[in-house]
CSV table of C-alpha atoms in Angstrom, one decimal:
chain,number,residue,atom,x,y,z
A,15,UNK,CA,0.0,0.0,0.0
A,16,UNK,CA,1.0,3.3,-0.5
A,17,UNK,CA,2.4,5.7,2.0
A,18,UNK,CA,0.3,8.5,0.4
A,19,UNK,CA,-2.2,9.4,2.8
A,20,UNK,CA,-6.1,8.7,1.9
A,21,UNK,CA,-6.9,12.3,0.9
A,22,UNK,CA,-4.3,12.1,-1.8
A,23,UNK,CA,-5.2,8.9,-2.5
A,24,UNK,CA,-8.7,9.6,-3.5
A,25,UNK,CA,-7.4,12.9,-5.4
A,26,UNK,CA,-5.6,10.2,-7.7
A,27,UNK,CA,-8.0,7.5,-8.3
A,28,UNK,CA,-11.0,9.9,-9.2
A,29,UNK,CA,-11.3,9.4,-12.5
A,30,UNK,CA,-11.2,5.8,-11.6
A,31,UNK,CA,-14.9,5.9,-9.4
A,32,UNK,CA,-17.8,5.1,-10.0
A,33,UNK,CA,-20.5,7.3,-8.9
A,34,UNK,CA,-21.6,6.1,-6.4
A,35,UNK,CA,-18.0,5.7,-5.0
A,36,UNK,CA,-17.1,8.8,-5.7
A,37,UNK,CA,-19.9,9.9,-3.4
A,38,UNK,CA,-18.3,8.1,-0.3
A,39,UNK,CA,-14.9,9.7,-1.1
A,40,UNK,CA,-16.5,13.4,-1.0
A,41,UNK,CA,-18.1,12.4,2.2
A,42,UNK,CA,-14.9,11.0,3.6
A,43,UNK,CA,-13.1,14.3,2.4
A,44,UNK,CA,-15.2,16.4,4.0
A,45,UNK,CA,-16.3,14.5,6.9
A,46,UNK,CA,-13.6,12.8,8.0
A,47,UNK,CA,-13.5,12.8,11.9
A,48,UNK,CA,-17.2,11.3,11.3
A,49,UNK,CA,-15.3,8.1,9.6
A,50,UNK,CA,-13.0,7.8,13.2
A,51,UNK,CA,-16.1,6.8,14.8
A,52,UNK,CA,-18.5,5.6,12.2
A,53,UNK,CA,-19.2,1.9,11.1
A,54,UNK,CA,-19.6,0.6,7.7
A,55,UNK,CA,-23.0,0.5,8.2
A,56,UNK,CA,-23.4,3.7,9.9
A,57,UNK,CA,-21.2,5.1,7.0
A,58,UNK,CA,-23.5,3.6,4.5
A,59,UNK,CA,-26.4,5.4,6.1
A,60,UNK,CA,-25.0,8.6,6.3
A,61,UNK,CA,-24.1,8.7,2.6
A,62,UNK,CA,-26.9,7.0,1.2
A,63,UNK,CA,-25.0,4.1,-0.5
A,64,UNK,CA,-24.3,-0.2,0.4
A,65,UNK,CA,-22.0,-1.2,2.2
A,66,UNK,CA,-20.2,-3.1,-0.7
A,67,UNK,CA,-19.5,-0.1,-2.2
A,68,UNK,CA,-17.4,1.7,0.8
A,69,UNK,CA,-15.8,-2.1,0.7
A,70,UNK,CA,-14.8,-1.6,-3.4
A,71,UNK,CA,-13.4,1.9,-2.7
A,72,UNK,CA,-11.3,0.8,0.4
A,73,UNK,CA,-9.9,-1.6,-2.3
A,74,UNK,CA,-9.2,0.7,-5.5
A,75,UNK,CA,-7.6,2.9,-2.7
A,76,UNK,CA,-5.3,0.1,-2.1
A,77,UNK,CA,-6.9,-0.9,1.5
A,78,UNK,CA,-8.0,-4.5,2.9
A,79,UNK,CA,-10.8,-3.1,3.8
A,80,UNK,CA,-13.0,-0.4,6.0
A,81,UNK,CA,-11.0,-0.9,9.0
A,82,UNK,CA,-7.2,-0.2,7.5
A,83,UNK,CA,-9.4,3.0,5.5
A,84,UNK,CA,-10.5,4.1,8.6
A,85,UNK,CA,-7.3,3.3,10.9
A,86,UNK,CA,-5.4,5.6,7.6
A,87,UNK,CA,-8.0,8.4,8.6
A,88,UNK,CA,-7.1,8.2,12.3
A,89,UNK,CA,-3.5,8.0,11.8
A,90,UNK,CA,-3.3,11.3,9.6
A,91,UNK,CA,-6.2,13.5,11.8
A,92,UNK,CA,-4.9,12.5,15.2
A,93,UNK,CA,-0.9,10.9,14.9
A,94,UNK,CA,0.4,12.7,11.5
A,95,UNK,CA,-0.2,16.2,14.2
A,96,UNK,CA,2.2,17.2,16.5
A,97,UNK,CA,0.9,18.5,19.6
A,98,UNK,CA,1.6,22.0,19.4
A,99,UNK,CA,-0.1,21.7,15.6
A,100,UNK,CA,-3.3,19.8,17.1
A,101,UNK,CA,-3.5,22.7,20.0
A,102,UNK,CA,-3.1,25.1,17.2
A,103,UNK,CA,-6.1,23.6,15.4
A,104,UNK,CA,-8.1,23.3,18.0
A,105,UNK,CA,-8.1,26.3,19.3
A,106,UNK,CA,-9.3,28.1,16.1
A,107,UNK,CA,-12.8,26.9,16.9
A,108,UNK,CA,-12.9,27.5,20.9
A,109,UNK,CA,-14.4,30.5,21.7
A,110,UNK,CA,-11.7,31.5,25.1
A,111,UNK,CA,-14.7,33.4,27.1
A,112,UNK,CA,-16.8,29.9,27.1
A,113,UNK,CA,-14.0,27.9,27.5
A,114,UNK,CA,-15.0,26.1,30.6
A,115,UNK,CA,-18.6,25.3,29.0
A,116,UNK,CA,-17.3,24.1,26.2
A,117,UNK,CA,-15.3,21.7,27.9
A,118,UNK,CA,-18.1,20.6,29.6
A,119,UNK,CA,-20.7,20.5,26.7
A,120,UNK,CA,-17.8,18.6,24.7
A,121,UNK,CA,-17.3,15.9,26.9
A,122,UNK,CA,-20.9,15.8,27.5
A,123,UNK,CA,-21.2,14.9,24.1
A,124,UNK,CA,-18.6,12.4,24.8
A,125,UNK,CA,-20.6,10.5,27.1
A,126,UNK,CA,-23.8,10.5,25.2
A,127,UNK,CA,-21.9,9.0,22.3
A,128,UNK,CA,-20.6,6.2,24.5
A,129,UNK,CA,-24.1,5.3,26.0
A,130,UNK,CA,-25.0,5.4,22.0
A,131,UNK,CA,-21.9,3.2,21.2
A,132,UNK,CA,-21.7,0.2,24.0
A,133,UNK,CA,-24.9,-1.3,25.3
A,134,UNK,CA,-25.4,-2.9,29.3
A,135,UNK,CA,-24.6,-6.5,27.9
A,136,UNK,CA,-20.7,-5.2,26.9
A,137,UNK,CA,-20.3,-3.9,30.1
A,138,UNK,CA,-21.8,-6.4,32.1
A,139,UNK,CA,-19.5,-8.9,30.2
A,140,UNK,CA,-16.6,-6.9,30.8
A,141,UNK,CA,-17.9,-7.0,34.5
A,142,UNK,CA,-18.0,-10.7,34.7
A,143,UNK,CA,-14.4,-11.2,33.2
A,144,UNK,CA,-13.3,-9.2,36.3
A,145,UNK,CA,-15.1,-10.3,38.5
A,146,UNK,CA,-14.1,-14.1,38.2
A,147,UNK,CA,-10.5,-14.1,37.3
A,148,UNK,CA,-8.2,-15.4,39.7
A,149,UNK,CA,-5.4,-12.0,38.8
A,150,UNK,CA,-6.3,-9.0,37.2
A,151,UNK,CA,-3.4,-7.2,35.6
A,152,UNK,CA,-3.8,-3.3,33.7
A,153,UNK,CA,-1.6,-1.4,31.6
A,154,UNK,CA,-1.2,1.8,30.8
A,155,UNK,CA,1.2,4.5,29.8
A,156,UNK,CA,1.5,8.3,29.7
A,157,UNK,CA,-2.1,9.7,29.2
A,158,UNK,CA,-3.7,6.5,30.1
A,159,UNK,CA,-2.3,6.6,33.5
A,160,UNK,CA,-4.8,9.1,35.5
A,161,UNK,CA,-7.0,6.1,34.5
A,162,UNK,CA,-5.3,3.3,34.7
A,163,UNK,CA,-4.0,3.9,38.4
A,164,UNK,CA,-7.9,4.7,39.5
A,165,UNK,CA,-8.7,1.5,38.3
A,166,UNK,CA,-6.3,-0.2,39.8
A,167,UNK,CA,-6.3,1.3,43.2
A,168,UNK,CA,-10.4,0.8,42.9
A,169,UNK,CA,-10.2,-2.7,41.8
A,170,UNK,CA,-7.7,-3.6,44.6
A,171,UNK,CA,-9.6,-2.3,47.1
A,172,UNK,CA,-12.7,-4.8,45.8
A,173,UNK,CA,-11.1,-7.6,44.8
A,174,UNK,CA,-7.3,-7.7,46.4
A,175,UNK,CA,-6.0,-9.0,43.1
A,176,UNK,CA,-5.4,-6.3,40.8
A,177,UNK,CA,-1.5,-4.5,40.1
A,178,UNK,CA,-0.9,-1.4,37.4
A,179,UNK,CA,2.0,-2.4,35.4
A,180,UNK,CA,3.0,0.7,33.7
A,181,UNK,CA,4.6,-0.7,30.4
A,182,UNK,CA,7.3,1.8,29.5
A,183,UNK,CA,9.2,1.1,32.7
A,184,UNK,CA,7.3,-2.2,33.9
A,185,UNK,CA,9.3,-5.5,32.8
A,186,UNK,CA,6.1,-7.2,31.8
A,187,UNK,CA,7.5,-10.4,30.5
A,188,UNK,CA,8.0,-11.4,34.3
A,189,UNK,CA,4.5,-11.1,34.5
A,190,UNK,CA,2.7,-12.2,31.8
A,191,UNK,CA,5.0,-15.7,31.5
A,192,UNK,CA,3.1,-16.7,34.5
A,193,UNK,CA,-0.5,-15.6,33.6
A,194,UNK,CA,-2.9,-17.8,31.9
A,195,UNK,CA,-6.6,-18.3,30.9
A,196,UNK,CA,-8.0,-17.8,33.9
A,197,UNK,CA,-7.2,-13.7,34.1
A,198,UNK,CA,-8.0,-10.8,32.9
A,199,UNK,CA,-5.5,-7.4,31.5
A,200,UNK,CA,-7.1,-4.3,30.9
A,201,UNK,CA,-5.5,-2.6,28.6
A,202,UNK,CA,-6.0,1.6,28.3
A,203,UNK,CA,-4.5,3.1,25.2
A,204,UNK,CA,-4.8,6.3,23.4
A,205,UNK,CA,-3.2,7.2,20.0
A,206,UNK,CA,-0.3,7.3,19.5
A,207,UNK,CA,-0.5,4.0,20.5
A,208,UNK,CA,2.5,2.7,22.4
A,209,UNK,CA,4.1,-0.7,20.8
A,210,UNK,CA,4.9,-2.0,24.3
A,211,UNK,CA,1.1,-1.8,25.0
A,212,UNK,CA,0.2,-3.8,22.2
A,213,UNK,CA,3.4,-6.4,22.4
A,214,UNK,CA,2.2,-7.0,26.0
A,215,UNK,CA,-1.6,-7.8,25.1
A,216,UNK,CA,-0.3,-9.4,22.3
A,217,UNK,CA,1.7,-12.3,24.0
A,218,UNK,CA,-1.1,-12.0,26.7
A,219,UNK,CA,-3.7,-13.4,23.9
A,220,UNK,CA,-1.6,-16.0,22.8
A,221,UNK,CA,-1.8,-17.4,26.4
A,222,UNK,CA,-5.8,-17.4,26.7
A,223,UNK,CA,-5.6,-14.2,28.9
A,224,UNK,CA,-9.3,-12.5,28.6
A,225,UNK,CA,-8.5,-8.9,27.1
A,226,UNK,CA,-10.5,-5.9,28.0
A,227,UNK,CA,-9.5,-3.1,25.8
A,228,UNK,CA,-10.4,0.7,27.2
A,229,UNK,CA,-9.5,3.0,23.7
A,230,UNK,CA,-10.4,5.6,22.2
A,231,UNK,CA,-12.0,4.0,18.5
A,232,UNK,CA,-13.0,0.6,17.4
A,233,UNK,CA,-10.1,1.1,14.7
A,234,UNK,CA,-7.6,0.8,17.5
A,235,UNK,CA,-4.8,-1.9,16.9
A,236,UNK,CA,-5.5,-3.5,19.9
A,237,UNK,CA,-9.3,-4.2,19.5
A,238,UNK,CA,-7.8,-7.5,17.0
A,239,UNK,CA,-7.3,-9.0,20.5
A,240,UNK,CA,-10.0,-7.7,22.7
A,241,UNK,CA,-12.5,-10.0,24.2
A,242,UNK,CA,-14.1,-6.6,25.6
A,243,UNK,CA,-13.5,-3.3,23.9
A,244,UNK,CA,-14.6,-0.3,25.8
A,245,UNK,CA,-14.4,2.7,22.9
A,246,UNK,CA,-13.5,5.8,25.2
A,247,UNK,CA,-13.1,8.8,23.1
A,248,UNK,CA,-9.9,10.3,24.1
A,249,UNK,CA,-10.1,13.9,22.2
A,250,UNK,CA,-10.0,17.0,23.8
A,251,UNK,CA,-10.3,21.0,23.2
A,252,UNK,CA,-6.6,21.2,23.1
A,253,UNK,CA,-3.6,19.1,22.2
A,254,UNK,CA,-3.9,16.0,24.6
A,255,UNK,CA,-5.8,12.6,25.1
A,256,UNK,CA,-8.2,12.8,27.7
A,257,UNK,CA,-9.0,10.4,30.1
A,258,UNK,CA,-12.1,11.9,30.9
A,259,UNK,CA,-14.6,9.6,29.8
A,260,UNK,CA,-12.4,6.7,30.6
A,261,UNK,CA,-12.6,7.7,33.9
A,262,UNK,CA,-16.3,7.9,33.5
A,263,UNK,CA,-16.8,4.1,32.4
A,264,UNK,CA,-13.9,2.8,34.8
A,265,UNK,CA,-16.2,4.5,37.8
A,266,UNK,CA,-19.1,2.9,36.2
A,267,UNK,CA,-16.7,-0.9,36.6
A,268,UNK,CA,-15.8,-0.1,40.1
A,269,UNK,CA,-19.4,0.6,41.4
A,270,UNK,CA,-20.8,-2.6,40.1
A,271,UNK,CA,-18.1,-4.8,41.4
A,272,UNK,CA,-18.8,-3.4,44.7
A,273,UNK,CA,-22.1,-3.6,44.4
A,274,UNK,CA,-21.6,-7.2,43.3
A,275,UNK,CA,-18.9,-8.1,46.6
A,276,UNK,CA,-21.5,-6.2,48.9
A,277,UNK,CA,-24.3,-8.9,47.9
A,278,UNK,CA,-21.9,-11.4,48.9
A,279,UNK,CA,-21.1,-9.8,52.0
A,280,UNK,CA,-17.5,-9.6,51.7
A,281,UNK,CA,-15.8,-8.7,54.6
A,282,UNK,CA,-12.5,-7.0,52.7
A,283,UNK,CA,-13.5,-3.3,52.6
A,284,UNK,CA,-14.1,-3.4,56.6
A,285,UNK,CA,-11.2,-5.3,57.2
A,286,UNK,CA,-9.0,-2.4,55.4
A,287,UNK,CA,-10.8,0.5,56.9
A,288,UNK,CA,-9.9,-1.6,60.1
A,289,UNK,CA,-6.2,-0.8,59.6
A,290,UNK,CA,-6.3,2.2,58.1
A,291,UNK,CA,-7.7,3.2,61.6
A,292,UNK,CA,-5.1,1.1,63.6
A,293,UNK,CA,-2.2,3.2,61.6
A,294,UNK,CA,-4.4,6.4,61.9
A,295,UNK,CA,-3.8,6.9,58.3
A,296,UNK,CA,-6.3,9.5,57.9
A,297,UNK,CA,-6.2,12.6,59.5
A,298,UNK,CA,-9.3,12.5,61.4
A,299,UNK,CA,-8.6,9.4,63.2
């Protein structure tokens, strides 16, 4: 495939279109953070055409199919932009007086597009994985750490078998050789994507390990080895990944496991608040 990006691709293969193909390329051109997030079918509605024929242009544009179109898209709107050149191009449309309500309307919209994306059944499935497996193991780097560490503090707390292994300085090979099909890694990864992330789930799949995958689209590499995949939009107003509505859906984990160890009237949470008194680790002990 070529290293042309898909905007120049379309520019060159025009002529080669049919109508109806050409009609999804305009769309893509001038919609293109709509394909991030969009399925084929939800493409097809939106532009009026079949499926099949999104699948024939992903192939005269030299793709296997939607998902390497749509993971080209990504890759050129969020990891072809530096930073400093995403802040820059965000900040074109933010109005600085409203700032702090358009934060909050945007990740408002965040959050409604998640309850539109995953229904009760993938979270409930992602609640059961956790809940039974013998060791629960998450990773994370950089911008996924405000969110990996409150879920694995959280979990902890529930369960008493959960560890963050942060996998830029974490030698994860120690502990993945010993894990096995009966636990679970949660996986949190934003673009750009770290390659130790995906290494780790990688091997971590080949050994029968149940993956839950907390990302930002459903064109993330890792969802080829997610069991669970938890679509958290990590876009913000400025330059960064947020971790916002990760944080959200992570919450949402924790209060149903403890809901979940409360109906079985597990005695861990008193037992810690037990010590934490003995040490007066609190300040108003």
């Amino acid at each position: 495939m070529s290293k042309d990006n898909i905007f120049i691709k379309i520019k060159e293969n025009i002529k080669n279109l049919s109508q109806s193909e050409r009609k999804v390329a305009n769309f893509i051109t001038k919609e293109p953070t709509d394909i991030m997030f969009d399925t084929i079918n939800e493409l097809s509605e939106k532009v009026g055409t079949s499926t099949t024929t999104i699948m024939r242009l992903a192939s005269k544009l030299g793709y296997s199919g939607y998902t390497e179109l749509q993971r080209d898209i990504q890759k050129f709107l969020k990891d072809g932009k530096a930073p400093q050149s995403r802040l820059a191009s965000n900040l074109q449309n933010i109005e600085k007086d409203n700032l702090w309500t358009e934060t909050v309307d945007f990740h408002t919209t965040q959050l409604q597009q998640f309850s539109n994306q995953v229904d009760e059944q993938t979270l409930n499935k992602a609640i059961n994985l956790i809940e039974n497996a013998n060791n629960i193991c998450c990773t994370c780097v950089r911008s996924g750490l405000p969110a990996g560490h409150y879920f694995s503090q959280n979990i902890n707390r529930i369960k008493g078998n959960c560890n963050l292994i942060v996998a830029d300085t974490s030698d994860w090979v120690d502990e993945v050789v010993s894990m096995n099909s009966k636990d679970v890694l949660v996986a949190i990864s934003y673009p750009r994507y770290a390659k130790r992330i995906n290494d780790f789930v990688k091997i971590a799949k080949n050994k029968g390990v149940k993956i839950i995958i907390i990302t930002d689209t459903f064109s993330s590499p890792l969802v080829d080895y997610a069991d669970v995949i938890l679509p958290c939009d990590s876009n913000s107003l400025a330059f960064h990944n947020s971790p916002i509505l990760s944080l959200v859906v992570i919450d949402y984990l924790i209060n149903a496991l403890a809901v979940k160890e409360t109906k079985k009237n597990s005695n861990r949470l008193d037992d810690i608040n037990e010590i934490l008194q003995q040490i007066k680790y609190h300040t108003n002990n």
